[in-house]
Short mmCIF file of C-alpha atoms in Angstrom, two decimals:
data_model
loop_
_atom_site.label_atom_id
_atom_site.label_comp_id
_atom_site.label_asym_id
_atom_site.label_seq_id
_atom_site.Cartn_x
_atom_site.Cartn_y
_atom_site.Cartn_z
CA MET A 1 93.75 -57.98 -72.44
CA LYS A 2 90.40 -56.33 -73.10
CA TYR A 3 88.52 -59.27 -71.59
CA ILE A 4 90.75 -59.20 -68.51
CA ILE A 5 90.02 -55.51 -67.99
CA VAL A 6 86.27 -56.10 -68.43
CA PHE A 7 86.34 -59.01 -65.97
CA LEU A 8 88.37 -57.08 -63.38
CA SER A 9 86.08 -54.06 -63.78
CA LEU A 10 83.02 -56.21 -63.11
CA ILE A 11 84.36 -57.74 -59.88
CA PRO A 12 83.08 -54.84 -57.73
CA MET A 13 79.67 -55.16 -59.40
CA MET A 14 79.58 -58.86 -58.52
CA ALA A 15 80.57 -58.11 -54.92
CA MET A 16 77.84 -55.47 -54.72
CA GLY A 17 75.31 -57.97 -56.07
CA ILE A 18 76.32 -60.56 -53.47
CA PHE A 19 76.05 -57.98 -50.70
CA PHE A 20 72.68 -56.75 -51.98
CA PHE A 21 71.03 -60.18 -52.31
CA TYR A 22 72.42 -61.65 -49.10
CA GLY A 23 69.80 -61.71 -46.37
CA ILE A 24 66.74 -60.80 -48.42
CA GLY A 25 65.19 -64.26 -48.22
CA ILE A 26 66.76 -66.29 -51.04
CA GLU A 27 67.58 -69.37 -49.01
CA TRP A 28 69.98 -71.14 -51.40
CA PHE A 29 71.90 -67.90 -51.98
CA ASP A 30 72.23 -67.21 -48.25
CA GLU A 31 73.50 -70.76 -47.70
CA LEU A 32 76.04 -70.32 -50.51
CA VAL A 33 77.31 -67.07 -49.00
CA VAL A 34 77.57 -68.63 -45.53
CA TRP A 35 79.50 -71.53 -47.06
CA GLY A 36 81.83 -69.03 -48.75
CA GLU A 37 82.28 -67.12 -45.50
CA ASN A 38 83.20 -70.31 -43.64
CA THR A 39 85.40 -71.71 -46.40
CA PHE A 40 87.36 -68.57 -47.21
CA SER A 41 87.33 -66.98 -43.72
CA PHE A 42 85.62 -63.72 -44.59
CA SER A 43 82.40 -62.13 -43.50
CA LEU A 44 80.10 -59.61 -45.09
CA PRO A 45 79.80 -56.38 -43.10
CA VAL A 46 76.64 -55.66 -41.14
CA VAL A 47 75.40 -52.17 -41.98
CA GLN A 48 72.41 -50.02 -41.04
CA ASN A 49 71.62 -48.79 -44.56
CA LYS A 50 72.46 -51.33 -47.25
CA LEU A 51 71.85 -48.94 -50.16
CA TYR A 52 74.11 -46.26 -48.69
CA PHE A 53 76.87 -48.85 -48.17
CA LEU A 54 76.46 -50.03 -51.78
CA SER A 55 76.68 -46.39 -52.89
CA LYS A 56 80.01 -46.08 -51.10
CA MET A 57 81.21 -49.32 -52.71
CA ALA A 58 80.27 -48.01 -56.15
CA GLY A 59 81.99 -44.69 -55.42
CA ILE A 60 85.23 -46.37 -54.33
CA SER A 61 85.13 -48.62 -57.41
CA ALA A 62 84.60 -45.59 -59.64
CA LEU A 63 87.49 -43.81 -57.96
CA TRP A 64 89.96 -46.65 -58.55
CA LEU A 65 88.83 -47.15 -62.15
CA LEU A 66 89.25 -43.41 -62.71
CA ILE A 67 92.75 -43.61 -61.25
CA PHE A 68 93.64 -46.48 -63.60
CA ALA A 69 92.20 -44.65 -66.59
CA PHE A 70 93.96 -41.44 -65.63
CA TRP A 71 97.31 -43.20 -65.22
CA VAL A 72 97.29 -44.74 -68.72
CA ASN A 73 99.11 -41.79 -70.32
CA PRO A 74 101.77 -41.33 -67.60
CA LEU A 75 102.50 -45.07 -67.69
CA ARG A 76 102.94 -44.90 -71.46
CA THR A 77 105.09 -41.79 -71.28
CA TYR A 78 107.40 -42.66 -68.40
CA VAL A 79 107.43 -46.47 -68.23
CA ARG A 80 106.57 -47.36 -71.84
CA PHE A 81 103.66 -49.52 -70.66
CA ASP A 82 101.03 -48.93 -73.31
CA LEU A 83 97.36 -49.36 -72.40
CA VAL A 84 96.02 -46.42 -74.41
CA GLU A 85 93.54 -48.55 -76.33
CA PHE A 86 91.85 -49.45 -73.02
CA LYS A 87 91.65 -45.92 -71.60
CA LYS A 88 88.12 -45.31 -72.90
CA LEU A 89 86.98 -48.70 -71.63
CA LEU A 90 88.30 -47.94 -68.14
CA GLY A 91 86.77 -44.47 -68.26
CA ALA A 92 83.41 -45.88 -69.36
CA PHE A 93 83.40 -48.34 -66.46
CA ALA A 94 84.34 -45.50 -64.10
CA ILE A 95 81.38 -43.43 -65.34
CA VAL A 96 79.03 -46.43 -64.96
CA TYR A 97 80.14 -46.88 -61.36
CA VAL A 98 79.76 -43.13 -60.71
CA LEU A 99 76.21 -43.23 -62.05
CA LEU A 100 75.52 -46.27 -59.90
CA HIS A 101 77.05 -44.40 -56.93
CA LEU A 102 74.68 -41.48 -57.54
CA LEU A 103 71.65 -43.70 -58.13
CA LEU A 104 72.24 -45.75 -54.98
CA PHE A 105 72.81 -42.57 -52.96
CA ILE A 106 69.48 -41.19 -54.17
CA ALA A 107 67.81 -44.56 -53.48
CA ALA A 108 69.24 -44.59 -49.95
CA HIS A 109 67.34 -41.36 -49.37
CA GLY A 110 64.07 -42.73 -50.75
CA PHE A 111 64.17 -41.05 -54.20
CA SER A 112 62.80 -37.93 -52.51
CA LEU A 113 63.44 -34.83 -54.62
CA PRO A 114 62.96 -32.34 -51.75
CA ILE A 115 65.43 -34.24 -49.57
CA MET A 116 67.94 -34.54 -52.42
CA GLY A 117 67.58 -30.86 -53.29
CA ARG A 118 68.17 -29.90 -49.67
CA LEU A 119 71.20 -32.21 -49.44
CA PHE A 120 72.76 -30.85 -52.63
CA VAL A 121 72.32 -27.28 -51.41
CA THR A 122 73.56 -27.83 -47.86
CA HIS A 123 76.41 -30.26 -48.55
CA LEU A 124 79.02 -28.84 -50.90
CA PHE A 125 80.66 -32.21 -51.55
CA LEU A 126 77.50 -33.46 -53.29
CA THR A 127 77.41 -30.47 -55.62
CA VAL A 128 81.12 -30.85 -56.37
CA GLY A 129 80.63 -34.57 -57.03
CA LEU A 130 77.78 -33.88 -59.45
CA ALA A 131 79.93 -31.28 -61.23
CA ALA A 132 82.75 -33.84 -61.46
CA LEU A 133 80.35 -36.38 -62.95
CA LEU A 134 79.17 -33.90 -65.58
CA VAL A 135 82.69 -32.82 -66.51
CA LEU A 136 84.11 -36.35 -66.63
CA SER A 137 81.22 -37.70 -68.70
CA ILE A 138 80.90 -34.82 -71.19
CA ALA A 139 84.50 -33.65 -71.69
CA PRO A 140 85.82 -36.81 -73.42
CA GLN A 141 83.04 -36.58 -76.01
CA VAL A 142 84.20 -33.18 -77.33
CA LYS A 143 87.82 -33.10 -78.46
CA ALA A 144 88.21 -29.37 -77.78
CA TRP A 145 87.06 -29.88 -74.17
CA TYR A 146 89.39 -32.80 -73.44
CA LYS A 147 91.60 -30.72 -71.12
CA LEU A 148 88.57 -30.13 -68.91
CA LEU A 149 89.20 -33.66 -67.64
CA TYR A 150 91.92 -32.16 -65.43
CA ILE A 151 89.30 -29.93 -63.80
CA GLY A 152 87.08 -33.01 -63.40
CA VAL A 153 89.87 -34.86 -61.60
CA VAL A 154 90.43 -31.89 -59.28
CA LEU A 155 86.67 -31.88 -58.57
CA VAL A 156 86.85 -35.59 -57.71
CA ILE A 157 89.67 -34.87 -55.25
CA ILE A 158 87.64 -32.06 -53.67
CA HIS A 159 84.56 -34.31 -53.51
CA LEU A 160 86.60 -36.95 -51.71
CA LEU A 161 88.19 -34.47 -49.29
CA LEU A 162 84.88 -32.83 -48.38
CA GLY A 163 82.87 -36.06 -48.25
CA TYR A 164 84.66 -37.75 -45.35
CA ARG A 165 85.15 -36.42 -41.84
CA THR A 166 88.30 -38.49 -41.45
CA LEU A 167 90.38 -39.69 -44.34
CA GLU A 168 91.45 -43.32 -44.34
CA THR A 169 94.70 -44.60 -45.79
CA THR A 170 92.98 -45.67 -49.02
CA HIS A 171 91.61 -42.15 -49.50
CA ILE A 172 95.04 -40.61 -48.99
CA ILE A 173 96.59 -43.07 -51.46
CA ALA A 174 93.84 -42.35 -54.01
CA ILE A 175 94.24 -38.58 -53.66
CA SER A 176 98.02 -38.92 -53.93
CA LEU A 177 97.78 -41.07 -57.06
CA LEU A 178 95.32 -38.70 -58.72
CA SER A 179 97.46 -35.67 -57.82
CA LEU A 180 100.67 -37.32 -58.99
CA GLY A 181 99.02 -38.49 -62.22
CA LEU A 182 97.75 -34.97 -62.82
CA ALA A 183 101.19 -33.51 -62.17
CA LEU A 184 102.91 -36.01 -64.47
CA ARG A 185 100.43 -35.30 -67.25
CA LEU A 186 100.89 -31.54 -66.91
CA ILE A 187 104.69 -31.70 -66.67
CA LYS A 188 105.01 -33.73 -69.86
CA ARG A 189 102.97 -31.22 -71.83
#
């Protein structure tokens, strides 16, 4: 089961790699992607800023991995489906994707510290997202701080709500799942 979780967690990374390398001049790779598009009837999106799009992909991947990691305890408690031994693995992959999300966001803005500083001061969702990253990456390491993860999840929800002008169905589902998972964890205690 561990290998299945690792493989499934790496699928977004592979998709991001395909999207990143497509169109940068590697002829055999571009031909392979075009063949895949024709064979499987899909097409890669055309975007203005490739790094920003990859940042969004990493953020969405981190969100869903966080949801899966956060739902491990409620699934064990209410459905008797035990994945507790994989909770840290899912959480670690979620943190890796969050760091990639942050790194690609900074790269999309040219690694400019003045621009990033201005963005973090003027856009509250960036500050909340950074706070969520810090809480979610540090809290599991200290047993006494473990309940701070709930605050981290609330910060993720706030980051998601403030970060988009219009919420899509996937965002609403993600927020609902995080909120329900939080409620189920708190009710059981």
